[in-house]
Short mmCIF file of C-alpha atoms in Angstrom, two decimals:
data_model
loop_
_atom_site.label_atom_id
_atom_site.label_comp_id
_atom_site.label_asym_id
_atom_site.label_seq_id
_atom_site.Cartn_x
_atom_site.Cartn_y
_atom_site.Cartn_z
CA UNK A 33 109.90 106.58 84.91
CA UNK A 34 109.15 104.16 82.46
CA UNK A 35 105.34 104.15 81.03
CA UNK A 36 104.24 102.94 77.75
CA UNK A 37 101.56 105.37 78.04
CA UNK A 38 103.32 108.91 76.61
CA UNK A 39 100.45 111.29 78.15
CA UNK A 40 100.77 110.14 81.68
CA UNK A 41 104.14 109.24 81.66
CA UNK A 42 104.61 112.83 80.59
CA UNK A 43 102.31 114.10 83.15
CA UNK A 44 104.13 112.03 86.03
CA UNK A 45 107.67 113.08 84.53
CA UNK A 46 106.54 116.79 84.90
CA UNK A 47 104.80 116.45 88.47
CA UNK A 48 108.13 115.31 89.61
CA UNK A 49 110.23 117.81 88.28
CA UNK A 50 107.85 120.56 90.17
CA UNK A 51 109.45 119.20 93.22
CA UNK A 52 112.59 119.07 91.75
CA UNK A 53 113.72 115.65 91.03
CA UNK A 54 115.74 115.06 88.07
CA UNK A 55 113.91 111.90 85.84
CA UNK A 56 114.37 110.40 82.80
CA UNK A 57 111.62 108.33 81.11
CA UNK A 58 111.66 105.30 79.34
CA UNK A 59 108.27 103.59 77.31
CA UNK A 60 109.53 99.70 78.03
CA UNK A 61 111.29 97.71 79.95
CA UNK A 62 114.32 97.52 76.94
CA UNK A 63 114.78 101.14 76.89
CA UNK A 64 114.73 101.35 81.29
CA UNK A 65 117.23 99.04 81.36
CA UNK A 66 119.21 100.71 79.06
CA UNK A 67 119.49 104.03 81.14
CA UNK A 68 119.38 102.45 84.18
CA UNK A 69 122.60 100.73 83.54
CA UNK A 70 124.30 104.28 82.61
CA UNK A 71 122.79 106.67 85.07
CA UNK A 72 122.31 104.35 88.22
CA UNK A 73 118.57 105.70 89.65
CA UNK A 74 118.14 105.64 93.03
CA UNK A 75 114.25 105.70 92.40
CA UNK A 76 112.50 103.41 90.48
CA UNK A 77 108.23 104.18 89.43
CA UNK A 78 108.02 101.55 86.61
CA UNK A 79 104.17 100.49 85.15
CA UNK A 80 103.52 96.86 85.69
CA UNK A 81 102.00 96.65 82.11
CA UNK A 82 104.47 97.02 79.66
CA UNK A 83 105.31 96.15 76.29
CA UNK A 84 107.16 93.23 75.57
CA UNK A 85 108.52 91.98 79.57
CA UNK A 86 106.64 93.89 82.24
CA UNK A 87 107.12 95.80 85.34
CA UNK A 88 107.96 92.87 87.47
CA UNK A 89 110.69 91.01 84.83
CA UNK A 90 112.37 95.10 84.74
CA UNK A 91 112.67 95.09 88.27
CA UNK A 92 113.96 91.79 89.00
CA UNK A 93 116.57 91.98 86.59
CA UNK A 94 117.81 95.29 87.65
CA UNK A 95 117.74 94.16 91.22
CA UNK A 96 121.27 93.96 92.53
CA UNK A 97 122.17 90.53 93.36
#
């Protein structure tokens, strides 16, 4: 879960965890890319307006080629 709004990220993560999902959060594209490289997530929920790289740039960066 990538979101730079801490309260929203926390609430969303809590909801997803209540459904039995394992959730890792990141506040920006660089943190998310590092976590995704290590963890190989099955799903990425991403805010499109992030500091630095935006969400679409992050998705394109992580998308398998």
